[in-house]
GROMACS .gro file of C-alpha atoms in nm:
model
  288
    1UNK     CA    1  -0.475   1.459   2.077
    2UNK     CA    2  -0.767   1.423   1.849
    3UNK     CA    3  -0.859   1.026   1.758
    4UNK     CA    4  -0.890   0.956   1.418
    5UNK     CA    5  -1.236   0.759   1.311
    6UNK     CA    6  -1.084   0.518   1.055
    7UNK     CA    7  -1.335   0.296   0.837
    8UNK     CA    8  -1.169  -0.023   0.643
    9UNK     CA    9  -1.319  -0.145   0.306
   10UNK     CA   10  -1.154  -0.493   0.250
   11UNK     CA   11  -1.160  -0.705  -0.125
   12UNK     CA   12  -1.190  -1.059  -0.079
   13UNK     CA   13  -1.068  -1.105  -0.406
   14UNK     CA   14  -0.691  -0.975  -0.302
   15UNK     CA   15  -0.704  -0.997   0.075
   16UNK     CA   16  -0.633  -0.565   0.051
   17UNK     CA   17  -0.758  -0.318   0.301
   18UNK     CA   18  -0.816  -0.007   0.188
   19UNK     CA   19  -0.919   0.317   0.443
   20UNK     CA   20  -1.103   0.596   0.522
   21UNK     CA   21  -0.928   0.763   0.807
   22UNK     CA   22  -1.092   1.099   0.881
   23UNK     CA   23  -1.089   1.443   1.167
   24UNK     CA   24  -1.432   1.375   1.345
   25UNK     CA   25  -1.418   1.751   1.478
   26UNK     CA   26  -1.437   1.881   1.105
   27UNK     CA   27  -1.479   1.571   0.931
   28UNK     CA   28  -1.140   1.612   0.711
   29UNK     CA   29  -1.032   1.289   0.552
   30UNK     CA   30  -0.742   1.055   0.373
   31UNK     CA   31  -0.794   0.754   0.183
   32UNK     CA   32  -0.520   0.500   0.213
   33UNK     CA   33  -0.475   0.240  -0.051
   34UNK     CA   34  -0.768   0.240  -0.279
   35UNK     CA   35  -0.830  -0.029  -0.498
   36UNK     CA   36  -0.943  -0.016  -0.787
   37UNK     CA   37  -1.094  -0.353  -0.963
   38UNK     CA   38  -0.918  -0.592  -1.228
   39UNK     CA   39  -1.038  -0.875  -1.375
   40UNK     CA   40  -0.705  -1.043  -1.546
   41UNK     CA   41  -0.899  -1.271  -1.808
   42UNK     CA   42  -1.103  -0.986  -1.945
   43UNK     CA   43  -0.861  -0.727  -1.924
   44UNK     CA   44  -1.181  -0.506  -1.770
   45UNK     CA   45  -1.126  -0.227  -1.483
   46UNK     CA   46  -1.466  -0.163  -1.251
   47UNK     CA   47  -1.511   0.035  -0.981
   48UNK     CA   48  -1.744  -0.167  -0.715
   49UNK     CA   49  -1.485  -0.138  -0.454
   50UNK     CA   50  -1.372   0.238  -0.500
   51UNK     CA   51  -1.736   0.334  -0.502
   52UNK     CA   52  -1.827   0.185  -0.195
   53UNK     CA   53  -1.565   0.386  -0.028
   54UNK     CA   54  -1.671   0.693  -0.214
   55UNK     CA   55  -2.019   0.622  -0.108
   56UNK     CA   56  -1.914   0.615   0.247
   57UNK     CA   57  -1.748   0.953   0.237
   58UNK     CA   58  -2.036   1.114   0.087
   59UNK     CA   59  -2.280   0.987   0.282
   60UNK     CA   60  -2.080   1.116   0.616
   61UNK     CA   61  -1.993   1.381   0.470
   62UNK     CA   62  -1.612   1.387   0.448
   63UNK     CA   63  -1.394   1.618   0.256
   64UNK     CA   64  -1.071   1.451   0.102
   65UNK     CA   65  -0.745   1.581   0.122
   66UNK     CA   66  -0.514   1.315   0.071
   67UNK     CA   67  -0.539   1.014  -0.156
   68UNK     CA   68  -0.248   0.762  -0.049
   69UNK     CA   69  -0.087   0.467  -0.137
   70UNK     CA   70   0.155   0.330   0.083
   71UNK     CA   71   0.378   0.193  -0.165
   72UNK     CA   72   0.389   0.033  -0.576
   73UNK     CA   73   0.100  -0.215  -0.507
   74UNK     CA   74   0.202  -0.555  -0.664
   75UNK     CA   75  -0.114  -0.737  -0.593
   76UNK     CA   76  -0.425  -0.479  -0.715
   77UNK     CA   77  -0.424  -0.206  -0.898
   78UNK     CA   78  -0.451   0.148  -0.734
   79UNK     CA   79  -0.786   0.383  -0.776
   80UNK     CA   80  -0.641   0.678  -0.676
   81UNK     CA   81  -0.761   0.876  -1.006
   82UNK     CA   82  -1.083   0.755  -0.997
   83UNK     CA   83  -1.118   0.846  -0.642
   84UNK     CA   84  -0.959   1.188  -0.698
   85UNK     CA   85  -1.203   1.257  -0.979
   86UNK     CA   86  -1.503   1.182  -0.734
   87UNK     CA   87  -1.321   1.339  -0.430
   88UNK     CA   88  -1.073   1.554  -0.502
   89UNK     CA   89  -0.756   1.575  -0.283
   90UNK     CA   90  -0.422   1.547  -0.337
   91UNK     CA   91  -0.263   1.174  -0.441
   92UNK     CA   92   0.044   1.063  -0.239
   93UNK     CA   93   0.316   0.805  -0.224
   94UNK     CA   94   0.695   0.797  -0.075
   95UNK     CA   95   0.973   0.985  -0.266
   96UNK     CA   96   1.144   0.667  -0.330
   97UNK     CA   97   0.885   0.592  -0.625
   98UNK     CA   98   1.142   0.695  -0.858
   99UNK     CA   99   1.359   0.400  -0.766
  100UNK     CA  100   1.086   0.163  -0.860
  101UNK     CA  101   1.014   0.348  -1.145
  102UNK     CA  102   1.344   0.357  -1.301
  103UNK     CA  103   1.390  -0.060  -1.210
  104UNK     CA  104   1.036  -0.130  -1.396
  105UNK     CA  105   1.087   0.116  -1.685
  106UNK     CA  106   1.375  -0.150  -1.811
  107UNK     CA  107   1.129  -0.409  -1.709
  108UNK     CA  108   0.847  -0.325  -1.936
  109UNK     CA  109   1.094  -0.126  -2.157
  110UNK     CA  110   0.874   0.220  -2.125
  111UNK     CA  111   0.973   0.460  -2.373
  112UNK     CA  112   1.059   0.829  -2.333
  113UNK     CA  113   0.703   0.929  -2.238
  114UNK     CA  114   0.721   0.764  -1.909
  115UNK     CA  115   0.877   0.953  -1.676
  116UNK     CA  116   1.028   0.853  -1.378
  117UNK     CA  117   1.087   1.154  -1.168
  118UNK     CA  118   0.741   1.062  -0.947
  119UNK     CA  119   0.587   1.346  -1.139
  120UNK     CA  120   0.281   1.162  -1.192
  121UNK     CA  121   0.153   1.193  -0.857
  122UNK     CA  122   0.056   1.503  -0.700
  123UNK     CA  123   0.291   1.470  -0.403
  124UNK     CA  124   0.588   1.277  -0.299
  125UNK     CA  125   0.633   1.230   0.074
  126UNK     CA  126   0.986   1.217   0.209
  127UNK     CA  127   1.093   1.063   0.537
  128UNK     CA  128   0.936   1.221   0.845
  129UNK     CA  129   0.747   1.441   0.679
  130UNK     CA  130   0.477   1.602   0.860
  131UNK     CA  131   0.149   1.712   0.730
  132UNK     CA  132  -0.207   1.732   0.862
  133UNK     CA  133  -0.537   1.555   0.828
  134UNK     CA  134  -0.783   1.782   0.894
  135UNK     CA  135  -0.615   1.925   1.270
  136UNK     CA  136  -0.485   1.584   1.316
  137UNK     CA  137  -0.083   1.549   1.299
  138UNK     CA  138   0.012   1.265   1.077
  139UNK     CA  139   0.359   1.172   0.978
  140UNK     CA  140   0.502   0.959   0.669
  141UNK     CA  141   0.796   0.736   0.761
  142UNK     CA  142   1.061   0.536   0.520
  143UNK     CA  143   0.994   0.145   0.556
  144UNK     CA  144   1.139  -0.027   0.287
  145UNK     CA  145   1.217  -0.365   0.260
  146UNK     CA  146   0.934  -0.511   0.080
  147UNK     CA  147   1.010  -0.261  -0.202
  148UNK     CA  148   1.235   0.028  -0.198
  149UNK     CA  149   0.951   0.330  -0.150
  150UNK     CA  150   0.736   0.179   0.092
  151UNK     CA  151   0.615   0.436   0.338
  152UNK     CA  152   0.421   0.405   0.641
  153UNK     CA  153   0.180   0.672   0.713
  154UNK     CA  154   0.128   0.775   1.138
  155UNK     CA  155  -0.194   0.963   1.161
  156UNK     CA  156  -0.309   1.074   1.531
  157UNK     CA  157  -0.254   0.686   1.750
  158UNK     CA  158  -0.338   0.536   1.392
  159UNK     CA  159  -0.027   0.418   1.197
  160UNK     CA  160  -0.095   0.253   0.833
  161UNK     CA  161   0.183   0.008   0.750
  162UNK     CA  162   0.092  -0.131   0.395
  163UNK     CA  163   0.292  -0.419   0.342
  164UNK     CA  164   0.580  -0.357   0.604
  165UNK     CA  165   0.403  -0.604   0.852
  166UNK     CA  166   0.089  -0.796   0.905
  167UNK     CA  167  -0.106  -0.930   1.153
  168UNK     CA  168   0.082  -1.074   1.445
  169UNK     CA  169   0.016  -1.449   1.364
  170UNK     CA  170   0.065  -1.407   1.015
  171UNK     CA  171   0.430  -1.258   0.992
  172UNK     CA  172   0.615  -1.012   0.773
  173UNK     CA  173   0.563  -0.969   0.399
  174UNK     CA  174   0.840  -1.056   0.135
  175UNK     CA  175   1.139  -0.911   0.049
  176UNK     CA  176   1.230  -1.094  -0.288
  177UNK     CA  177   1.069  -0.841  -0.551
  178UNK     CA  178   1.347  -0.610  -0.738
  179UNK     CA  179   1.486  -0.363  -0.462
  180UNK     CA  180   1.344  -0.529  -0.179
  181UNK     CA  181   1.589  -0.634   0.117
  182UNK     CA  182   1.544  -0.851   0.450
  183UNK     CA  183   1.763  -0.663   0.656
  184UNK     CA  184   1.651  -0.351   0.538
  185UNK     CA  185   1.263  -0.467   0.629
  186UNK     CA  186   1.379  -0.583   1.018
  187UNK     CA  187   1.532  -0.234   1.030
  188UNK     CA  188   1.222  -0.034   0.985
  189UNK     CA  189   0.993  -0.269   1.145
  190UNK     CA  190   1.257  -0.163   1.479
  191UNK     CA  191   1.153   0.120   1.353
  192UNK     CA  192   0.809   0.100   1.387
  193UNK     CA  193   0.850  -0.056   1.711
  194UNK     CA  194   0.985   0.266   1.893
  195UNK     CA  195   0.610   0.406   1.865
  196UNK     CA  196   0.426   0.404   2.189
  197UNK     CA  197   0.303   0.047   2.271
  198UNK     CA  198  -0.117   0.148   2.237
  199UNK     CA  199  -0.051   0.277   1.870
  200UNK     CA  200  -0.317   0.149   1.675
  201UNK     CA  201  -0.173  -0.055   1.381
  202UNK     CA  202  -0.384  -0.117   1.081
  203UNK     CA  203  -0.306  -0.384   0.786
  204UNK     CA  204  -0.325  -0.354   0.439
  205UNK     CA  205  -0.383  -0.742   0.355
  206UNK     CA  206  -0.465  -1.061   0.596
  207UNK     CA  207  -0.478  -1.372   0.467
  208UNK     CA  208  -0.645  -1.526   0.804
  209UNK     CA  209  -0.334  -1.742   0.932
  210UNK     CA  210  -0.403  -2.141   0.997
  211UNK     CA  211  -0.672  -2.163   1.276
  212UNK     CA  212  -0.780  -1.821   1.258
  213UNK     CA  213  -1.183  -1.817   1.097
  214UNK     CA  214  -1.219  -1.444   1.082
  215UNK     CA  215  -0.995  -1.161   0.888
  216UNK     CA  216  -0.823  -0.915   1.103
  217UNK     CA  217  -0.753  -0.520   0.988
  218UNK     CA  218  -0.599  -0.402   1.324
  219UNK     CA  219  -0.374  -0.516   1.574
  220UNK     CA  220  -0.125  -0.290   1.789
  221UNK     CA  221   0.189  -0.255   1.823
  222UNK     CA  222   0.241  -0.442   2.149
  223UNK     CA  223   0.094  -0.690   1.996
  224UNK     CA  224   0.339  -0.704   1.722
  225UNK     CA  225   0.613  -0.652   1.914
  226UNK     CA  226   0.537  -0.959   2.122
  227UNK     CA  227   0.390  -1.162   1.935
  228UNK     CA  228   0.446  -1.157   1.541
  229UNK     CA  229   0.555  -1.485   1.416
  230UNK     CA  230   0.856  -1.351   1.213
  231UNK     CA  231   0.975  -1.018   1.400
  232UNK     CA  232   0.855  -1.034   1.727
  233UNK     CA  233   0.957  -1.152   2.096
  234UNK     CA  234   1.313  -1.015   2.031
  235UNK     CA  235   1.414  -1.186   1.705
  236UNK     CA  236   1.721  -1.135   1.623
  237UNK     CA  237   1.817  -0.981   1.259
  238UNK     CA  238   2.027  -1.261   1.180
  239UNK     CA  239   1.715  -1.494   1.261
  240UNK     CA  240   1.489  -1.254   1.056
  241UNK     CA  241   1.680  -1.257   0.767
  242UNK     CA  242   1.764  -1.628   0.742
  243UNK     CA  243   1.396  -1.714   0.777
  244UNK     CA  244   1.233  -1.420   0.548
  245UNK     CA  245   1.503  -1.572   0.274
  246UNK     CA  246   1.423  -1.886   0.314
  247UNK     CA  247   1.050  -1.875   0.314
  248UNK     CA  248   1.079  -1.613  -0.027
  249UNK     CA  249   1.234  -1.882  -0.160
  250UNK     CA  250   0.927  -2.082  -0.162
  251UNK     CA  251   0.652  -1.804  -0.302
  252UNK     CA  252   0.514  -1.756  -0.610
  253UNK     CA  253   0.493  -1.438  -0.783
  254UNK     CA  254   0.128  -1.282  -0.718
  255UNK     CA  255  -0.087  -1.310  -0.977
  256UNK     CA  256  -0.104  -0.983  -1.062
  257UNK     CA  257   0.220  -0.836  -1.065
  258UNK     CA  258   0.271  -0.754  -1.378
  259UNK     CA  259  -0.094  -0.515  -1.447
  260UNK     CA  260  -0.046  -0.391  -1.117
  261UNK     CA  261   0.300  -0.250  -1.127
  262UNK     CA  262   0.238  -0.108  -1.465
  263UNK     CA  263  -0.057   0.112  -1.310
  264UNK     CA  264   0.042   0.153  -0.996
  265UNK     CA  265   0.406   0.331  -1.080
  266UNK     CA  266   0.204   0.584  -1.272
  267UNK     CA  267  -0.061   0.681  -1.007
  268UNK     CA  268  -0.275   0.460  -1.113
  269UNK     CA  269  -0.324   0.586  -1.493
  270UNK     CA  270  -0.353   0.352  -1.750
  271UNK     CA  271  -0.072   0.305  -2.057
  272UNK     CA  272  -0.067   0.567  -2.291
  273UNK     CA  273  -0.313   0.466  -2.598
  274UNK     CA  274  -0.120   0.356  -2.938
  275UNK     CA  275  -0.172   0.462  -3.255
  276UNK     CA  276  -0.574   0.276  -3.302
  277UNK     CA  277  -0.669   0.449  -2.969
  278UNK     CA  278  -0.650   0.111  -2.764
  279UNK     CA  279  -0.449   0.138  -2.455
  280UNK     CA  280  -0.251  -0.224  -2.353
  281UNK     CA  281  -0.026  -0.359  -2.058
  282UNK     CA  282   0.320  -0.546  -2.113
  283UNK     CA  283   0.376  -0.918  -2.037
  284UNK     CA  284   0.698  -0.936  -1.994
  285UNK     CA  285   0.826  -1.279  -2.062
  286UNK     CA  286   1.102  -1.443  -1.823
  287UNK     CA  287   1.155  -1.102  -1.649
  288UNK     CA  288   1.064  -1.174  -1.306
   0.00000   0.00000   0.00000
């Protein structure tokens, strides 16, 4: 089996990984979780940290096929048009989008124009899917929990797990936004546990636990099964769930939830412009 070369790009300004993983025998490539950049006072997009990636695959000389986001970011906004218009390839996310869709269309009370089949993305993966990265098998699994369409993406030994788990000493991420569900999070991190023990596991966010100085992208998953703080060592679901509750309980709502989901559930494309040509977000009030 061919390796995939895999190149992280991380924003210190969200604690998000974002990825180049790519064929090194004909240099075919995906990007996982772009980012594109957000700056909540000014209400101003820029593109730093997506062109820093695009640099990268130009100057190896990469050809995009896939564009993917693992799930409905809630924490930075996706880039995947911008990349796609500097690229190409073909943007991605789980088929499950449409629940998320239809939950925040009552949210931000979207009218008719938003649709929310998934048809704003070019494809919608379903569970087990196969496809190909250049002649490298990759394979999209179902792992909600954290929100109802969050997919992890196996590619070669390389598996991409957005927000189902993080680094071993930092845990499990939460399961308290609208469709998210403990239980249903321990179940597919069992999942992910079934893949061979030397499967290289890479992050979407660290947040560098207490007594750790450096960030971490990649662990594996004998090292999650043993040692994660949350889901590891044999903890039961019972356990799980009574601690992933409990510790929910005590988390704030990130800071950019509300311009990120708005985005994000449309592929990253911005609001459709009103009547004076200005496109806005929604604040809902009291919602979440």
């Amino acid at each position: 089996m061919t390796k995939p070369e895999v190149k992280e790009f991380f924003d210190k300004d969200t604690n998000t990984y974002s990825y180049v993983v790519w064929d090194p025998t004909n240099n075919v490539a995906a990007v996982i979780d772009s980012l594109l950049d957000f700056d909540q006072a000014s209400g101003r997009t820029t593109t730093d940290s997506a062109d820093r990636l695009i640099a990268f695959v130009k100057e190896k000389g990469l050809t995009v096929d896939w564009i993917i986001d693992t799930h409905v970011h809630a924490d930075h906004l996706t880039a995947a048009p911008y990349v796609k218009s500097q690229l190409g390839g073909r943007a991605g996310i789980g088929e499950h989008i449409s629940t998320v869709q239809k939950v925040f269309a009552k949210i931000f009370n979207e009218d008719q124009r938003f649709h929310t089949d998934g048809s704003q993305f070019d494809h919608l993966f379903k569970d087990s899917e196969t496809y190909t990265v250049g002649t490298i098998e990759a394979k999209a699994i179902h792992t909600p929990g954290h929100t109802p369409a969050c997919m992890t993406h196996l590619i070669g030994d390389a598996v991409f797990v957005g927000d189902t788990i993080f680094a071993p000493d930092y845990g499990t991420a939460r399961c308290d936004f609208p469709g998210g569900d403990a239980g249903t999070l321990y179940d597919s991190i069992q999942r992910l546990f079934e893949l061979p023990d030397e499967t290289r596991v890479f992050l979407c966010h660290d947040y560098k636990a207490p007594g750790r100085d450096t960030f971490m992208f990649e662990t594996t998953i004998a090292d999650e099964k043993a040692h994660n703080i949350h889901v590891g060592g044999g903890t039961s679901k019972e356990d799980f769930v009574k601690m992933r509750t409990a510790r929910d309980a005590t988390l704030d709502m990130p800071k950019l939830i509300l311009p990120s989901v708005q985005i994000n559930m449309r592929a990253g494309h911005m609001p459709e412009p009103e009547e004076n040509g200005q496109r806005y977000m929604k604040l809902p009030i009291n919602a979440l």
